[in-house]
């Protein structure tokens, strides 16, 4: 499974590509940070990010995109730009029929370091170790994008089981309601 | 000038197209509300909005897009979705080289009703009157999209004058700094 990790942002947007080889074995294929100047109009910045992401998706052909879930309560001003960047990236995936999953920062930290409140340095250290990189990835956005993709690779089996369980529950509910309806119809007919 | 007004949102996204005929004369060309089901994945919802907006832009060929500026402090959860929807719409405009302007809700209310704190009913009433519509536009998102486009038509001359003044100030600053530099070079050479 090939996973593209995205740490969305307008000023710096971290992108990574990771290949999962079963179990916890993961290999880094690529990592980069897209930068857009803050004095450019918003729509131009989004276009730069979108064009870069299009190129990444068409070059690496990922099976799934893992994007960091943004919360508005962190820093209101940057959160909106981050949401807009994440939106255009999710759109690029939808245009190609690629699945998109969102992971919260604490899910990512917990997956990679075992601690949902780990700091940036701990995340970078663990990412470097897990992927057996020669150097620590910089800036932090690059490390975060790699951590996101690793997090998705490791959580994917659990997410798949959850989706299966939910689908089964929905099917059972549908069957139960159908039985209930036919029982009522029979009763009314008597 | 043809202005497309956008009241961004995931559940309901208001779209309008208005033609400005100089002065305060404005004519409504089209208005609609795009709805996407809340149980669909985010990327699918963004794709529906993006496809509809693409179609609108290619059909009506607007000169400029006016989008409501979203603030994170209103409702954190819906604000993120609204920002994402606004982002993909700004991106669609950037792909076509169409200018994008953002207006705050109070700028829109002030432009249309004369009161920056007007309620939705007042905005709808004034939009109906200004555009000489036979019926009040519903839902509120449709009226808001029309109000946004009207707001842009009426603020556009002021925005153009501001941009001109800013460009002139930047040019004067550049010329002053060039003079300063050459004076210093002369002084150093003496």
Coordinates of C-alpha atoms in Angstrom, one line a residue:
Chain A
X1 CA 0.0 0.0 0.0
X2 CA 1.3 3.4 -1.0
X3 CA 0.3 6.3 1.3
X4 CA 0.7 10.0 0.8
X5 CA 1.0 12.0 4.0
X6 CA 0.0 15.6 4.1
X7 CA 0.6 18.2 6.8
X8 CA -1.5 20.9 5.3
X9 CA -0.6 24.6 5.4
X10 CA -0.4 27.7 3.3
X11 CA 3.0 28.9 4.2
X12 CA 4.5 25.4 4.5
X13 CA 2.7 22.3 3.3
X14 CA 4.5 19.0 4.2
X15 CA 4.1 16.2 1.6
X16 CA 5.4 12.6 2.0
X17 CA 5.1 9.3 0.2
X18 CA 5.5 6.0 2.0
X19 CA 5.2 2.4 1.0
X20 CA 3.9 -0.1 3.5
X21 CA 5.3 -3.6 3.2
X22 CA 3.0 -5.4 5.6
X23 CA 3.3 -5.5 9.4
X24 CA 5.1 -2.4 10.7
X25 CA 7.6 -2.2 7.8
X26 CA 7.4 1.1 6.1
X27 CA 9.7 2.7 3.5
X28 CA 10.0 6.4 2.7
X29 CA 9.8 7.1 -1.1
X30 CA 9.8 11.0 -1.1
X31 CA 9.3 14.0 1.2
X32 CA 9.1 17.7 0.5
X33 CA 7.7 20.9 1.7
X34 CA 5.7 23.3 -0.6
X35 CA 6.1 26.9 0.4
X36 CA 3.9 29.8 -0.8
X37 CA 4.7 33.5 -0.1
X38 CA 2.3 35.1 2.4
X39 CA 2.0 38.3 0.3
X40 CA 0.5 36.4 -2.6
X41 CA -3.4 36.3 -3.0
X42 CA -4.9 33.3 -1.3
X43 CA -6.2 31.8 -4.6
X44 CA -2.7 31.9 -6.1
X45 CA -1.3 30.1 -3.0
X46 CA -3.9 27.4 -3.2
X47 CA -3.2 27.0 -6.9
X48 CA 0.5 26.4 -6.2
X49 CA -0.3 23.8 -3.6
X50 CA -2.9 22.1 -5.8
X51 CA -0.5 22.0 -8.8
X52 CA 2.3 20.4 -6.7
X53 CA -0.1 17.9 -5.2
X54 CA -1.5 17.0 -8.6
X55 CA 2.1 16.3 -9.8
X56 CA 2.8 14.2 -6.7
X57 CA -0.4 12.1 -7.2
X58 CA 0.2 11.6 -10.9
X59 CA 3.9 10.7 -10.3
X60 CA 3.7 8.4 -7.3
X61 CA 0.1 7.1 -7.8
X62 CA -0.7 6.7 -4.0
X63 CA -3.5 4.3 -2.9
X64 CA -4.6 6.6 -0.1
X65 CA -4.1 10.1 1.2
X66 CA -3.6 10.8 4.9
X67 CA -4.3 14.4 5.9
X68 CA -3.9 16.0 9.3
X69 CA -7.3 16.9 10.8
X70 CA -7.3 20.6 11.7
X71 CA -9.1 22.1 14.6
X72 CA -10.3 25.6 14.6
X73 CA -9.6 26.2 18.3
X74 CA -5.8 26.1 17.8
X75 CA -4.9 29.3 16.1
X76 CA -8.0 30.8 14.4
X77 CA -6.1 32.7 11.7
X78 CA -3.8 30.0 10.5
X79 CA -6.5 27.3 11.0
X80 CA -8.6 28.7 8.2
X81 CA -5.7 28.7 5.7
X82 CA -4.8 25.2 6.8
X83 CA -8.3 24.1 6.3
X84 CA -8.4 25.7 2.8
X85 CA -5.1 24.0 1.9
X86 CA -6.4 20.6 3.2
X87 CA -9.6 21.1 1.2
X88 CA -7.9 21.6 -2.2
X89 CA -5.7 18.5 -1.5
X90 CA -8.8 16.4 -0.6
X91 CA -10.4 17.6 -3.8
X92 CA -7.3 16.5 -5.9
X93 CA -7.7 13.0 -4.3
X94 CA -11.5 12.9 -5.0
X95 CA -10.9 13.8 -8.7
X96 CA -8.7 10.7 -9.0
X97 CA -11.0 8.5 -6.9
X98 CA -8.2 8.1 -4.2
X99 CA -9.4 7.5 -0.6
X100 CA -8.8 10.2 1.9
X101 CA -8.4 9.7 5.7
X102 CA -8.0 12.3 8.3
X103 CA -5.9 11.8 11.5
X104 CA -5.7 14.1 14.5
X105 CA -2.3 15.3 15.6
X106 CA -2.6 13.2 18.8
X107 CA -3.4 10.1 16.8
X108 CA -0.3 10.7 14.8
X109 CA 1.9 11.3 17.8
X110 CA 0.5 8.3 19.6
X111 CA 1.1 6.0 16.6
X112 CA 4.7 7.1 16.0
X113 CA 6.0 7.8 19.6
X114 CA 3.5 5.9 21.8
X115 CA 2.6 9.3 23.4
X116 CA -0.2 11.4 22.1
X117 CA 1.4 14.5 23.6
X118 CA 4.9 14.0 22.3
X119 CA 6.7 17.2 21.1
X120 CA 8.1 17.9 17.6
X121 CA 11.6 16.7 18.5
X122 CA 10.3 13.3 19.7
X123 CA 8.2 12.9 16.5
X124 CA 11.2 13.8 14.3
X125 CA 13.5 11.3 16.2
X126 CA 11.0 8.4 15.9
X127 CA 10.3 9.1 12.2
X128 CA 14.0 9.1 11.5
X129 CA 14.4 5.8 13.4
X130 CA 11.3 4.1 11.9
X131 CA 12.2 5.0 8.4
X132 CA 15.9 4.4 9.0
X133 CA 16.8 7.8 7.5
X134 CA 20.4 9.0 7.3
X135 CA 19.4 12.5 8.4
X136 CA 16.6 14.0 10.5
X137 CA 13.9 15.3 8.1
X138 CA 13.6 19.1 8.3
X139 CA 11.6 21.4 8.6
X140 CA 9.1 19.9 11.2
X141 CA 6.4 20.0 8.4
X142 CA 8.4 17.3 6.5
X143 CA 8.7 15.1 9.6
X144 CA 5.0 15.6 10.3
X145 CA 4.0 14.6 6.8
X146 CA 6.1 11.4 7.2
X147 CA 4.6 10.7 10.6
X148 CA 1.1 11.1 9.1
X149 CA 1.8 8.5 6.4
X150 CA 3.3 6.1 9.0
X151 CA 0.3 6.6 11.3
X152 CA -2.0 5.7 8.4
X153 CA -0.1 2.6 7.4
X154 CA -0.2 1.3 11.0
X155 CA -3.9 2.3 11.7
X156 CA -5.2 1.2 8.3
X157 CA -5.9 -2.5 9.4
X158 CA -7.9 -1.2 12.4
X159 CA -9.7 1.4 10.2
X160 CA -10.6 -1.4 7.8
X161 CA -12.0 -3.6 10.6
X162 CA -14.0 -0.7 12.0
X163 CA -15.5 0.1 8.6
X164 CA -16.4 -3.7 8.2
X165 CA -18.0 -3.7 11.6
X166 CA -20.0 -0.6 10.8
X167 CA -21.1 -1.9 7.5
X168 CA -22.2 -5.2 9.2
X169 CA -24.1 -3.3 11.9
X170 CA -25.9 -1.2 9.2
X171 CA -26.8 -4.4 7.3
X172 CA -28.2 -6.0 10.5
X173 CA -30.2 -2.9 11.3
X174 CA -31.6 -2.9 7.7
X175 CA -32.6 -6.6 7.9
X176 CA -34.1 -6.1 11.4
X177 CA -36.2 -3.2 10.2
X178 CA -37.3 -5.1 7.1
X179 CA -38.4 -8.1 9.4
X180 CA -40.2 -5.6 11.7
X181 CA -42.1 -4.0 8.7
X182 CA -43.2 -7.4 7.3
X183 CA -44.3 -8.6 10.7
X184 CA -46.4 -5.4 11.1
X185 CA -47.9 -5.8 7.6
X186 CA -48.8 -9.4 8.4
X187 CA -50.4 -8.3 11.7
X188 CA -52.4 -5.6 9.9
X189 CA -53.6 -8.0 7.3
X190 CA -55.0 -10.5 9.9
Chain B
X1 CA -18.8 43.7 -15.0
X2 CA -20.1 40.2 -14.2
X3 CA -19.7 39.1 -10.5
X4 CA -20.2 35.7 -9.1
X5 CA -21.2 35.7 -5.4
X6 CA -20.4 32.8 -3.2
X7 CA -21.8 32.0 0.3
X8 CA -19.5 29.0 0.9
X9 CA -20.6 26.0 2.9
X10 CA -20.6 22.2 2.7
X11 CA -24.2 21.5 3.5
X12 CA -25.5 24.5 1.5
X13 CA -23.4 26.6 -0.7
X14 CA -25.1 29.7 -2.2
X15 CA -24.1 30.7 -5.7
X16 CA -25.2 33.9 -7.6
X17 CA -24.3 35.7 -10.8
X18 CA -24.9 39.4 -11.1
X19 CA -24.2 41.9 -13.9
X20 CA -23.3 45.5 -12.9
X21 CA -24.4 48.1 -15.4
X22 CA -22.5 51.1 -13.9
X23 CA -23.5 53.2 -10.9
X24 CA -25.7 51.2 -8.5
X25 CA -27.6 49.4 -11.3
X26 CA -27.3 45.6 -10.8
X27 CA -29.2 42.7 -12.6
X28 CA -29.5 39.2 -11.3
X29 CA -28.6 36.5 -13.9
X30 CA -28.7 33.3 -11.9
X31 CA -28.9 32.0 -8.3
X32 CA -28.7 28.6 -6.9
X33 CA -27.8 26.6 -3.8
X34 CA -25.6 23.5 -4.0
X35 CA -26.4 20.9 -1.4
X36 CA -24.2 18.0 -0.4
X37 CA -25.3 15.2 2.1
X38 CA -23.6 15.4 5.5
X39 CA -23.0 11.6 5.5
X40 CA -20.8 11.7 2.4
X41 CA -17.0 11.8 2.8
X42 CA -15.6 15.3 2.8
X43 CA -13.6 14.9 -0.4
X44 CA -16.8 13.8 -2.3
X45 CA -18.7 16.8 -1.0
X46 CA -15.9 19.1 -2.0
X47 CA -15.8 17.5 -5.5
X48 CA -19.6 18.1 -5.9
X49 CA -19.1 21.8 -5.0
X50 CA -16.1 22.1 -7.2
X51 CA -17.8 20.5 -10.3
X52 CA -20.8 22.8 -9.9
X53 CA -18.7 25.9 -9.5
X54 CA -16.6 24.9 -12.6
X55 CA -19.8 24.6 -14.6
X56 CA -21.0 28.0 -13.4
X57 CA -17.7 29.7 -14.2
X58 CA -17.5 28.1 -17.7
X59 CA -21.2 28.9 -18.5
X60 CA -21.4 32.5 -17.1
X61 CA -17.8 33.6 -17.5
X62 CA -17.7 35.9 -14.5
X63 CA -15.0 38.7 -14.3
X64 CA -14.6 38.4 -10.6
X65 CA -15.6 36.1 -7.7
X66 CA -16.8 37.5 -4.4
X67 CA -16.6 35.0 -1.5
X68 CA -17.7 35.5 2.1
X69 CA -14.8 35.7 4.4
X70 CA -15.1 33.1 7.1
X71 CA -14.0 33.6 10.7
X72 CA -13.0 30.6 12.8
X73 CA -14.5 32.1 16.0
X74 CA -18.1 31.7 14.9
X75 CA -18.8 28.0 15.0
X76 CA -15.6 26.0 15.0
X77 CA -17.0 22.9 13.4
X78 CA -18.9 24.4 10.5
X79 CA -16.2 27.1 10.0
X80 CA -13.6 24.5 8.9
X81 CA -16.0 23.0 6.3
X82 CA -16.9 26.5 5.1
X83 CA -13.2 27.3 4.8
X84 CA -12.6 24.1 2.8
X85 CA -15.5 24.8 0.5
X86 CA -14.3 28.4 0.0
X87 CA -10.8 27.1 -0.7
X88 CA -11.9 24.9 -3.6
X89 CA -14.0 27.7 -5.1
X90 CA -11.0 30.1 -4.9
X91 CA -8.9 27.4 -6.6
X92 CA -11.4 27.1 -9.4
X93 CA -11.1 30.8 -10.0
X94 CA -7.3 30.8 -9.9
X95 CA -7.3 28.0 -12.5
X96 CA -9.1 30.4 -14.9
X97 CA -7.2 33.5 -13.9
X98 CA -10.3 35.1 -12.4
X99 CA -9.9 37.6 -9.6
X100 CA -11.1 36.7 -6.2
X101 CA -12.2 39.1 -3.4
X102 CA -13.3 38.3 0.1
X103 CA -15.9 40.3 1.9
X104 CA -16.8 40.0 5.6
X105 CA -20.5 39.3 6.6
X106 CA -20.7 42.8 8.1
X107 CA -19.3 44.5 4.9
X108 CA -22.0 42.7 2.9
X109 CA -24.8 43.6 5.3
X110 CA -23.6 47.2 5.5
X111 CA -23.4 47.5 1.7
X112 CA -26.9 46.0 1.1
X113 CA -28.9 47.3 4.1
X114 CA -26.8 50.2 5.4
X115 CA -26.5 48.3 8.7
X116 CA -23.5 46.0 9.3
X117 CA -25.6 44.1 11.9
X118 CA -28.8 43.6 9.9
X119 CA -30.5 40.3 10.3
X120 CA -31.1 37.7 7.6
X121 CA -34.7 38.9 6.9
X122 CA -33.5 42.5 6.3
X123 CA -30.8 41.3 3.9
X124 CA -33.3 39.2 2.0
X125 CA -35.8 42.1 1.8
X126 CA -33.2 44.5 0.5
X127 CA -31.7 42.0 -2.0
X128 CA -35.3 41.4 -3.4
X129 CA -35.8 45.2 -3.7
X130 CA -32.4 46.0 -5.2
X131 CA -32.6 43.3 -7.8
X132 CA -36.4 43.9 -8.4
X133 CA -37.1 40.2 -7.9
X134 CA -40.6 38.9 -8.2
X135 CA -40.1 36.6 -5.1
X136 CA -37.9 36.6 -2.1
X137 CA -34.9 34.4 -2.8
X138 CA -34.8 31.3 -0.5
X139 CA -33.1 29.7 1.3
X140 CA -31.0 32.4 3.2
X141 CA -27.8 31.1 1.4
X142 CA -29.3 32.2 -2.0
X143 CA -30.0 35.7 -0.7
X144 CA -26.6 35.8 0.9
X145 CA -24.9 34.9 -2.3
X146 CA -26.8 37.6 -4.2
X147 CA -26.0 40.1 -1.4
X148 CA -22.3 39.2 -1.7
X149 CA -22.2 39.9 -5.4
X150 CA -24.1 43.2 -5.0
X151 CA -21.7 44.2 -2.2
X152 CA -18.7 43.5 -4.6
X153 CA -20.3 45.5 -7.4
X154 CA -20.8 48.5 -5.2
X155 CA -17.4 48.2 -3.4
X156 CA -15.4 47.5 -6.5
X157 CA -14.6 51.1 -7.5
X158 CA -13.4 51.8 -3.9
X159 CA -11.3 48.6 -3.9
X160 CA -9.8 49.6 -7.2
X161 CA -8.9 53.1 -5.9
X162 CA -7.4 51.5 -2.8
X163 CA -5.3 49.2 -4.9
X164 CA -4.2 52.1 -7.0
X165 CA -3.2 54.1 -3.9
X166 CA -1.3 51.2 -2.5
X167 CA 0.6 50.6 -5.8
X168 CA 1.4 54.3 -5.9
X169 CA 2.7 54.3 -2.3
X170 CA 4.8 51.2 -3.0
X171 CA 6.3 52.9 -6.1
X172 CA 7.1 56.1 -4.1
X173 CA 8.7 54.0 -1.4
X174 CA 10.8 52.2 -4.0
X175 CA 11.9 55.4 -5.7
X176 CA 12.8 57.0 -2.3
X177 CA 14.9 54.0 -1.3
X178 CA 16.7 54.1 -4.6
X179 CA 17.4 57.8 -4.1
X180 CA 18.6 57.1 -0.6
X181 CA 20.9 54.3 -1.8
X182 CA 22.5 56.4 -4.6
X183 CA 23.0 59.3 -2.1
X184 CA 24.8 56.9 0.3
X185 CA 26.9 55.5 -2.5
X186 CA 27.9 59.1 -3.6
X187 CA 28.8 60.0 0.0
X188 CA 30.9 56.9 0.4
X189 CA 32.7 57.6 -2.9
X190 CA 33.6 61.1 -1.8

